Short mmCIF file of C-alpha atoms and ligand atoms in Angstrom, two decimals:
data_model
loop_
_atom_site.label_atom_id
_atom_site.label_comp_id
_atom_site.label_asym_id
_atom_site.label_seq_id
_atom_site.Cartn_x
_atom_site.Cartn_y
_atom_site.Cartn_z
CA MET A 1 11.56 14.41 -2.57
CA ALA A 2 13.04 13.50 -5.95
CA THR A 3 16.50 12.06 -5.45
CA GLN A 4 19.47 13.41 -7.53
CA ARG A 5 19.48 9.93 -9.27
CA VAL A 6 15.85 10.46 -10.42
CA LEU A 7 16.47 14.09 -11.43
CA ASP A 8 19.56 13.04 -13.51
CA PHE A 9 17.58 10.31 -15.19
CA LEU A 10 14.95 12.67 -16.23
CA ALA A 11 17.43 15.25 -17.36
CA THR A 12 19.39 12.91 -19.53
CA ARG A 13 16.74 10.42 -20.75
CA ARG A 14 13.91 13.09 -21.21
CA PRO A 15 11.12 10.42 -21.51
CA ALA A 16 8.31 12.04 -23.53
CA GLY A 17 4.97 11.18 -21.83
CA PRO A 18 3.99 11.03 -18.19
CA CYS A 19 6.07 8.49 -16.35
CA LEU A 20 7.08 7.21 -12.91
CA VAL A 21 10.73 6.84 -12.03
CA VAL A 22 11.52 4.72 -8.95
CA ASP A 23 14.83 4.87 -7.21
CA LEU A 24 15.78 1.42 -6.00
CA ASP A 25 18.31 2.99 -3.43
CA VAL A 26 15.32 4.42 -1.51
CA VAL A 27 13.42 1.04 -1.58
CA GLY A 28 16.54 -0.49 -0.07
CA ASP A 29 16.78 2.15 2.62
CA ASN A 30 13.20 1.66 3.49
CA PHE A 31 13.68 -2.02 3.79
CA ARG A 32 16.53 -1.54 6.15
CA ALA A 33 14.63 1.03 8.25
CA PHE A 34 11.86 -1.45 8.75
CA GLU A 35 14.18 -4.18 9.67
CA LYS A 36 15.83 -1.90 12.26
CA ALA A 37 12.59 -0.56 13.60
CA LEU A 38 10.97 -3.85 14.09
CA PRO A 39 13.90 -6.41 14.30
CA ASP A 40 11.78 -9.29 15.54
CA SER A 41 9.06 -9.02 12.82
CA LYS A 42 9.16 -10.63 9.40
CA ILE A 43 8.69 -8.25 6.56
CA TYR A 44 6.15 -9.24 3.86
CA TYR A 45 6.20 -6.65 1.18
CA ALA A 46 2.67 -5.92 -0.13
CA VAL A 47 3.20 -6.68 -3.74
CA LYS A 48 0.15 -4.67 -4.96
CA ALA A 49 1.73 -1.29 -3.95
CA ASN A 50 4.26 -1.68 -6.83
CA PRO A 51 5.01 -5.02 -8.42
CA ALA A 52 7.73 -3.83 -10.70
CA PRO A 53 10.11 -6.79 -11.24
CA GLU A 54 13.16 -4.73 -10.23
CA ILE A 55 11.57 -3.88 -6.89
CA LEU A 56 10.54 -7.47 -6.22
CA ARG A 57 14.15 -8.71 -7.08
CA LEU A 58 15.80 -6.21 -4.88
CA LEU A 59 13.49 -7.05 -1.89
CA ALA A 60 13.87 -10.85 -2.58
CA SER A 61 17.63 -10.46 -2.42
CA MET A 62 17.50 -8.50 0.72
CA GLY A 63 15.52 -11.31 2.46
CA SER A 64 12.17 -9.92 2.25
CA SER A 65 8.93 -12.13 2.12
CA PHE A 66 5.93 -11.09 0.17
CA ASP A 67 2.18 -10.60 0.80
CA CYS A 68 0.31 -11.51 -2.51
CA ALA A 69 -3.27 -11.04 -3.40
CA SER A 70 -3.58 -13.30 -6.45
CA VAL A 71 -1.91 -16.18 -8.14
CA ALA A 72 -0.35 -13.76 -10.49
CA GLU A 73 1.29 -11.77 -7.72
CA ILE A 74 2.52 -15.10 -6.17
CA GLU A 75 4.12 -16.03 -9.57
CA MET A 76 5.73 -12.55 -9.77
CA ALA A 77 7.18 -12.95 -6.26
CA MET A 78 8.50 -16.37 -7.18
CA ASP A 79 9.97 -15.23 -10.50
CA ALA A 80 11.81 -12.46 -8.42
CA GLY A 81 13.50 -15.26 -6.47
CA ALA A 82 11.21 -15.62 -3.42
CA SER A 83 10.62 -19.30 -2.32
CA ALA A 84 7.03 -20.39 -1.59
CA ASP A 85 7.75 -20.32 2.24
CA ARG A 86 8.33 -16.58 1.99
CA ILE A 87 4.92 -15.89 0.33
CA SER A 88 1.53 -15.49 1.91
CA PHE A 89 -1.77 -15.49 0.05
CA GLY A 90 -3.04 -12.51 2.06
CA ASN A 91 -6.33 -11.78 0.20
CA THR A 92 -9.41 -12.80 2.16
CA ILE A 93 -11.40 -13.14 -1.13
CA LYS A 94 -10.05 -16.04 -3.21
CA LYS A 95 -11.49 -18.47 -5.74
CA GLU A 96 -11.20 -22.00 -4.60
CA ARG A 97 -9.13 -22.96 -7.74
CA ASP A 98 -6.80 -20.16 -6.97
CA VAL A 99 -6.26 -21.55 -3.47
CA ALA A 100 -5.55 -24.92 -5.00
CA ARG A 101 -3.11 -23.38 -7.48
CA ALA A 102 -1.21 -21.51 -4.89
CA PHE A 103 -1.00 -24.70 -2.70
CA GLU A 104 0.37 -26.58 -5.74
CA LEU A 105 2.99 -23.83 -6.04
CA GLY A 106 3.95 -24.54 -2.35
CA ILE A 107 2.20 -21.66 -0.71
CA ARG A 108 1.13 -22.65 2.90
CA LEU A 109 0.01 -19.41 4.46
CA PHE A 110 -3.44 -18.15 3.74
CA ALA A 111 -5.73 -15.19 5.07
CA VAL A 112 -9.40 -15.78 5.91
CA ASP A 113 -12.02 -13.74 7.53
CA CYS A 114 -15.00 -16.14 7.55
CA VAL A 115 -15.90 -19.88 7.61
CA GLU A 116 -16.85 -19.98 4.07
CA GLU A 117 -13.27 -19.16 3.16
CA VAL A 118 -11.93 -21.58 5.55
CA GLU A 119 -13.97 -24.40 3.97
CA LYS A 120 -12.50 -23.54 0.49
CA ILE A 121 -8.97 -23.78 1.87
CA ALA A 122 -9.79 -27.03 3.76
CA ARG A 123 -10.97 -28.64 0.55
CA VAL A 124 -7.97 -27.96 -1.56
CA ALA A 125 -5.01 -27.06 0.86
CA GLN A 126 -5.10 -29.54 3.68
CA GLY A 127 -2.55 -28.81 6.44
CA ALA A 128 -2.15 -25.24 5.37
CA ARG A 129 -1.69 -22.44 7.89
CA VAL A 130 -4.47 -19.86 8.18
CA PHE A 131 -4.71 -16.60 9.91
CA CYS A 132 -7.99 -14.79 10.52
CA ARG A 133 -8.24 -11.11 9.83
CA VAL A 134 -10.09 -8.91 12.34
CA LEU A 135 -11.74 -5.58 11.51
CA THR A 136 -10.23 -2.33 12.67
CA ASP A 137 -11.91 0.99 12.80
CA GLY A 138 -9.38 2.61 10.38
CA GLU A 139 -9.53 5.70 12.53
CA GLY A 140 -6.54 8.02 11.82
CA ALA A 141 -5.83 6.60 8.36
CA GLU A 142 -5.91 8.76 5.29
CA TRP A 143 -6.83 5.85 3.06
CA PRO A 144 -8.90 3.70 5.41
CA LEU A 145 -9.78 0.19 4.39
CA SER A 146 -13.42 0.12 5.72
CA ARG A 147 -15.39 -2.87 6.57
CA LYS A 148 -14.48 -4.91 3.44
CA PHE A 149 -11.97 -7.09 5.12
CA GLY A 150 -12.03 -8.88 8.44
CA CYS A 151 -14.53 -9.90 11.01
CA VAL A 152 -15.23 -8.97 14.61
CA PRO A 153 -12.87 -10.59 17.14
CA ALA A 154 -15.68 -12.76 18.52
CA MET A 155 -16.21 -14.18 14.99
CA ALA A 156 -12.41 -14.69 14.39
CA VAL A 157 -12.63 -17.19 17.39
CA ASP A 158 -15.25 -19.19 15.54
CA VAL A 159 -13.35 -19.04 12.22
CA LEU A 160 -10.07 -20.26 13.67
CA ARG A 161 -11.85 -22.97 15.69
CA HIS A 162 -13.49 -24.07 12.48
CA ALA A 163 -10.28 -24.08 10.79
CA ARG A 164 -8.66 -26.43 13.34
CA LYS A 165 -11.76 -28.73 13.21
CA LEU A 166 -11.32 -29.15 9.39
CA GLY A 167 -7.68 -30.03 9.66
CA LEU A 168 -5.94 -26.69 9.00
CA ASP A 169 -3.42 -25.16 11.20
CA ALA A 170 -5.06 -22.17 13.12
CA HIS A 171 -1.95 -20.05 12.89
CA GLY A 172 -2.85 -16.55 13.96
CA VAL A 173 -4.63 -13.27 13.80
CA SER A 174 -4.13 -10.36 11.15
CA PHE A 175 -5.32 -6.84 10.94
CA HIS A 176 -4.69 -3.76 8.84
CA VAL A 177 -5.03 -0.41 10.63
CA GLY A 178 -5.74 1.42 7.47
CA SER A 179 -3.35 2.81 4.83
CA GLN A 180 -1.22 5.92 5.41
CA GLN A 181 -1.89 5.62 9.15
CA CYS A 182 -0.32 8.43 11.07
CA ASP A 183 -1.70 7.50 14.52
CA LEU A 184 0.81 5.48 16.37
CA THR A 185 -1.69 4.23 18.72
CA ALA A 186 -3.80 2.45 16.02
CA TRP A 187 -1.67 -0.78 16.42
CA ASP A 188 -2.32 -0.80 20.21
CA ARG A 189 -6.03 -0.98 19.72
CA ALA A 190 -5.83 -3.77 17.06
CA LEU A 191 -3.32 -5.73 19.14
CA GLY A 192 -5.72 -5.61 22.04
CA ASP A 193 -8.42 -7.29 19.85
CA ALA A 194 -5.78 -9.78 18.68
CA LYS A 195 -4.73 -10.74 22.11
CA GLN A 196 -8.45 -11.27 22.92
CA VAL A 197 -8.74 -13.94 20.10
CA PHE A 198 -5.48 -15.57 21.41
CA ALA A 199 -6.74 -15.75 24.96
CA THR A 200 -10.16 -17.19 24.07
CA LEU A 201 -8.77 -19.96 21.91
CA ALA A 202 -5.95 -20.75 24.33
CA GLU A 203 -8.62 -21.65 26.91
CA GLU A 204 -9.81 -24.36 24.47
CA GLY A 205 -6.30 -25.56 23.86
CA ILE A 206 -5.90 -23.84 20.54
CA VAL A 207 -2.51 -22.08 20.70
CA LEU A 208 -2.12 -19.28 18.08
CA LYS A 209 1.41 -18.42 17.18
CA MET A 210 1.38 -15.43 14.90
CA VAL A 211 0.10 -11.85 14.59
CA ASN A 212 0.15 -10.27 11.16
CA MET A 213 0.21 -6.44 11.90
CA GLY A 214 -0.46 -5.46 8.25
CA GLY A 215 0.65 -2.32 6.64
CA GLY A 216 -0.42 1.28 7.09
CA PHE A 217 3.11 2.72 7.39
CA PRO A 218 2.93 6.09 5.76
CA THR A 219 4.75 8.03 3.03
CA ARG A 220 5.54 11.70 3.55
CA TYR A 221 3.24 13.83 1.32
CA LEU A 222 2.59 17.42 2.31
CA ARG A 223 2.90 16.84 6.06
CA ASP A 224 5.60 15.21 8.18
CA VAL A 225 4.93 11.67 9.23
CA PRO A 226 6.55 9.73 12.11
CA VAL A 227 9.65 7.79 11.10
CA ALA A 228 9.86 3.93 11.03
CA GLN A 229 11.57 3.92 14.36
CA ALA A 230 8.68 5.65 16.05
CA TYR A 231 6.26 3.04 14.68
CA GLY A 232 8.58 0.31 15.88
CA GLN A 233 8.69 1.66 19.35
CA ALA A 234 4.92 2.12 19.54
CA ILE A 235 4.22 -1.30 18.13
CA PHE A 236 6.76 -3.06 20.36
CA GLY A 237 5.24 -1.18 23.44
CA ALA A 238 1.70 -2.38 22.44
CA LEU A 239 2.93 -6.04 22.00
CA ARG A 240 4.47 -5.95 25.41
CA LYS A 241 1.39 -4.28 26.88
CA HIS A 242 -1.05 -6.86 25.59
CA PHE A 243 1.19 -10.10 25.33
CA GLY A 244 3.53 -9.55 28.31
CA ASN A 245 6.51 -11.68 27.90
CA GLN A 246 4.72 -14.18 25.49
CA ILE A 247 4.98 -12.13 22.33
CA PRO A 248 4.14 -14.20 19.38
CA GLU A 249 5.75 -14.27 16.00
CA THR A 250 4.99 -11.10 14.10
CA ILE A 251 4.66 -10.06 10.50
CA ILE A 252 4.41 -6.61 9.04
CA GLU A 253 3.29 -5.93 5.44
CA PRO A 254 4.40 -2.52 4.30
CA GLY A 255 3.37 -1.43 0.90
CA ARG A 256 3.13 2.39 0.72
CA GLY A 257 5.91 2.73 3.41
CA MET A 258 8.26 0.59 1.30
CA VAL A 259 7.97 2.31 -2.07
CA GLY A 260 5.87 5.47 -1.81
CA ASN A 261 8.75 7.92 -1.34
CA ALA A 262 10.94 6.08 -3.90
CA GLY A 263 8.89 7.14 -6.82
CA VAL A 264 8.32 10.49 -8.67
CA ILE A 265 5.94 11.08 -11.53
CA LYS A 266 6.96 13.56 -14.27
CA SER A 267 4.04 15.21 -15.86
CA GLU A 268 3.46 18.02 -18.17
CA VAL A 269 0.86 20.93 -18.08
CA VAL A 270 -1.44 20.52 -21.02
CA LEU A 271 -3.77 23.54 -20.49
CA ILE A 272 -4.45 26.34 -18.01
CA SER A 273 -7.79 28.09 -18.29
CA LYS A 274 -10.67 29.73 -16.50
CA LYS A 275 -14.38 29.33 -16.51
CA SER A 276 -15.14 33.13 -16.71
CA ASP A 277 -13.24 36.24 -16.92
CA ASN A 278 -13.52 37.05 -13.23
CA ASP A 279 -12.74 33.44 -12.10
CA ASN A 280 -10.00 33.59 -9.64
CA VAL A 281 -9.34 29.98 -9.54
CA ARG A 282 -7.50 28.58 -12.55
CA TRP A 283 -7.96 25.18 -13.90
CA VAL A 284 -4.70 23.32 -14.51
CA PHE A 285 -4.86 20.16 -16.67
CA LEU A 286 -1.91 17.74 -16.54
CA ASP A 287 -1.20 14.83 -18.86
CA ILE A 288 -1.96 12.45 -15.98
CA GLY A 289 -5.02 12.18 -13.77
CA LYS A 290 -7.20 9.79 -11.91
CA PHE A 291 -7.21 7.19 -14.77
CA GLY A 292 -3.50 7.60 -15.52
CA GLY A 293 -2.27 6.40 -12.11
CA LEU A 294 -3.45 9.11 -9.58
CA ALA A 295 -6.48 7.09 -8.52
CA GLU A 296 -5.77 7.69 -4.78
CA THR A 297 -6.78 11.35 -5.25
CA MET A 298 -10.28 9.89 -5.10
CA ASP A 299 -12.22 12.07 -2.52
CA GLU A 300 -8.93 14.11 -2.44
CA ALA A 301 -7.66 11.46 0.07
CA ILE A 302 -4.06 11.65 -0.91
CA ARG A 303 -2.52 15.09 -1.56
CA TYR A 304 0.76 14.66 -3.36
CA PRO A 305 3.59 17.26 -3.25
CA ILE A 306 3.68 18.97 -6.73
CA VAL A 307 6.94 20.49 -7.59
CA THR A 308 7.47 22.99 -10.51
CA GLN A 309 10.39 24.95 -11.77
CA ARG A 310 8.66 28.24 -10.78
CA ASP A 311 8.08 27.39 -7.17
CA GLN A 312 9.90 30.63 -6.01
CA ASP A 313 7.14 32.69 -7.75
CA GLU A 314 3.83 33.75 -6.08
CA LYS A 315 1.21 30.99 -5.91
CA ALA A 316 -2.51 30.90 -6.11
CA PRO A 317 -5.06 28.11 -5.69
CA CYS A 318 -5.88 26.00 -8.82
CA VAL A 319 -8.35 23.15 -9.61
CA LEU A 320 -6.12 20.37 -10.72
CA ALA A 321 -7.46 17.92 -13.37
CA GLY A 322 -6.42 15.13 -15.61
CA PRO A 323 -6.54 14.90 -19.42
CA THR A 324 -9.30 12.56 -20.11
CA CYS A 325 -12.93 13.31 -21.15
CA ASP A 326 -14.46 12.10 -17.84
CA SER A 327 -15.72 14.77 -15.48
CA ALA A 328 -14.58 12.56 -12.58
CA ASP A 329 -10.99 13.10 -13.73
CA VAL A 330 -10.39 15.98 -11.27
CA MET A 331 -7.76 15.54 -8.63
CA TYR A 332 -8.15 18.45 -6.37
CA GLU A 333 -11.20 20.90 -6.42
CA LYS A 334 -12.84 20.92 -2.98
CA THR A 335 -9.41 21.94 -1.73
CA PRO A 336 -7.75 23.72 -4.49
CA TYR A 337 -4.01 23.26 -4.90
CA PRO A 338 -1.65 26.41 -4.72
CA LEU A 339 0.67 26.47 -7.92
CA PRO A 340 2.62 29.43 -9.21
CA LEU A 341 0.81 32.17 -11.10
CA SER A 342 3.63 32.02 -13.67
CA LEU A 343 2.97 28.35 -14.47
CA THR A 344 2.65 27.94 -18.25
CA ILE A 345 1.34 25.42 -20.74
CA GLY A 346 4.18 22.90 -21.56
CA ASP A 347 5.82 23.17 -18.14
CA GLU A 348 6.94 19.97 -16.50
CA VAL A 349 5.85 19.20 -12.98
CA LEU A 350 7.03 16.57 -10.62
CA ILE A 351 4.53 14.71 -8.49
CA GLU A 352 6.35 13.32 -5.48
CA GLY A 353 5.67 10.31 -3.27
CA THR A 354 4.10 8.45 -6.07
CA GLY A 355 6.03 5.07 -5.94
CA ALA A 356 3.08 3.28 -4.53
CA TYR A 357 -0.36 2.64 -5.89
CA THR A 358 0.09 4.46 -9.18
CA THR A 359 1.34 2.25 -12.05
CA THR A 360 -1.11 -0.52 -11.27
CA TYR A 361 -4.02 1.86 -10.79
CA ALA A 362 -3.56 3.26 -14.38
CA SER A 363 -6.20 2.34 -16.93
CA VAL A 364 -5.13 0.39 -20.02
CA ALA A 365 -6.37 2.88 -22.67
CA PHE A 366 -9.00 5.12 -21.40
CA ASN A 367 -9.39 7.80 -24.14
CA GLY A 368 -6.41 6.07 -25.86
CA PHE A 369 -3.98 7.25 -23.10
CA GLU A 370 -1.52 4.38 -22.55
CA PRO A 371 -0.89 3.11 -19.03
CA LEU A 372 1.63 4.91 -16.80
CA ARG A 373 5.13 4.06 -17.96
CA SER A 374 7.62 3.24 -15.19
CA TYR A 375 11.41 3.37 -15.00
CA VAL A 376 13.08 1.59 -12.08
CA ILE A 377 16.64 2.82 -11.63
C1 LIG B 1 -2.75 -3.21 0.84
C2 LIG B 1 -2.41 -4.23 1.92
C3 LIG B 1 -1.09 -4.00 2.69
C4 LIG B 1 -0.35 -2.73 2.43
O1 LIG B 1 -0.82 -1.56 2.99
P1 LIG B 1 0.00 -0.30 3.01
O2 LIG B 1 -0.95 0.64 3.73
O3 LIG B 1 0.30 0.12 1.66
O4 LIG B 1 1.21 -0.54 3.82
C5 LIG B 1 -0.78 -4.90 3.58
N1 LIG B 1 -1.52 -5.97 3.93
C6 LIG B 1 -2.58 -6.23 3.18
C7 LIG B 1 -3.39 -7.51 3.54
C8 LIG B 1 -3.06 -5.32 2.23
O5 LIG B 1 -4.21 -5.62 1.63
#
């Protein structure tokens, strides 16, 4: 839902093109809710979800740590006030010279998921701590992360053993249960796998210390999602179940759950048309689409709530598309989106829950459209 602050900003400033408005108060509330839900876990905000400097500064001032995927993100987190010991290089795919640069900047915590990556880190970041990412099935996630990251638990054992042999600190295990994960039991399955890695290595005298439980915490789109507290309880229960009273240090890396509901995109209806006289599904074209920041509508995975000023009127299904000359720039067609029959060219619409994965997904100038503007208030 758009907060009053956001609505007031849009009403008084009246920015012309499509834009994202982020309410920092909501980000602050989300941070506190995570702290309260998982008081023993350290929070590493996943910078990629929304790297706006105002957001990073707020979170740094509240004591957050940061999960970064590149040297540029590391520098952004440091510019926002985070010291190197509050930053992890969480991408499993890094150039060796970027590892070296991060190490120079003071970063000591690195993600890996294979021995090849361990070898890069051992060459240029001696003594660093590494954690190995294990695959998850992504079951229950609306934006699953597939098999690109992580390895099977048995291989994680080899990877961490290799890290130790090369002089690195074999620090722990990580996983990501898939983004927009609404199944509270997903962490239980992954923590079972993590425990297996801990137990196998303990038998060889390698004592792991940390489990990085990743992101996956949802934003409310069209359906209700469990609150942070419910995630906290489920996760704590799973930690107890698998680790008994030897619960390791834990990290969470919320991205979407930290900023998704803090942002609203204001857009404008550019065209409403039909493909034939007896077509009963209208095509509604907005001034924002897949290339302007709504990339997560790919495969219609994320369905954003769309608010118009005519929502009390009768609604009928529409195909919703963006303004560019690419036929892939259609957001919702397989499952058309109900919009008011009275909707008119020039109307403003609000696309809610768009604080995460929008500004950074916007193209630079496809068809001459500028990247998504953002205002953080
Ligand atoms: C993207 C990412 C996150 C954030 O995921 P959300 O589902 O947005 O919370 C956390 N950790 C890692 C390693 C990631 O790549």
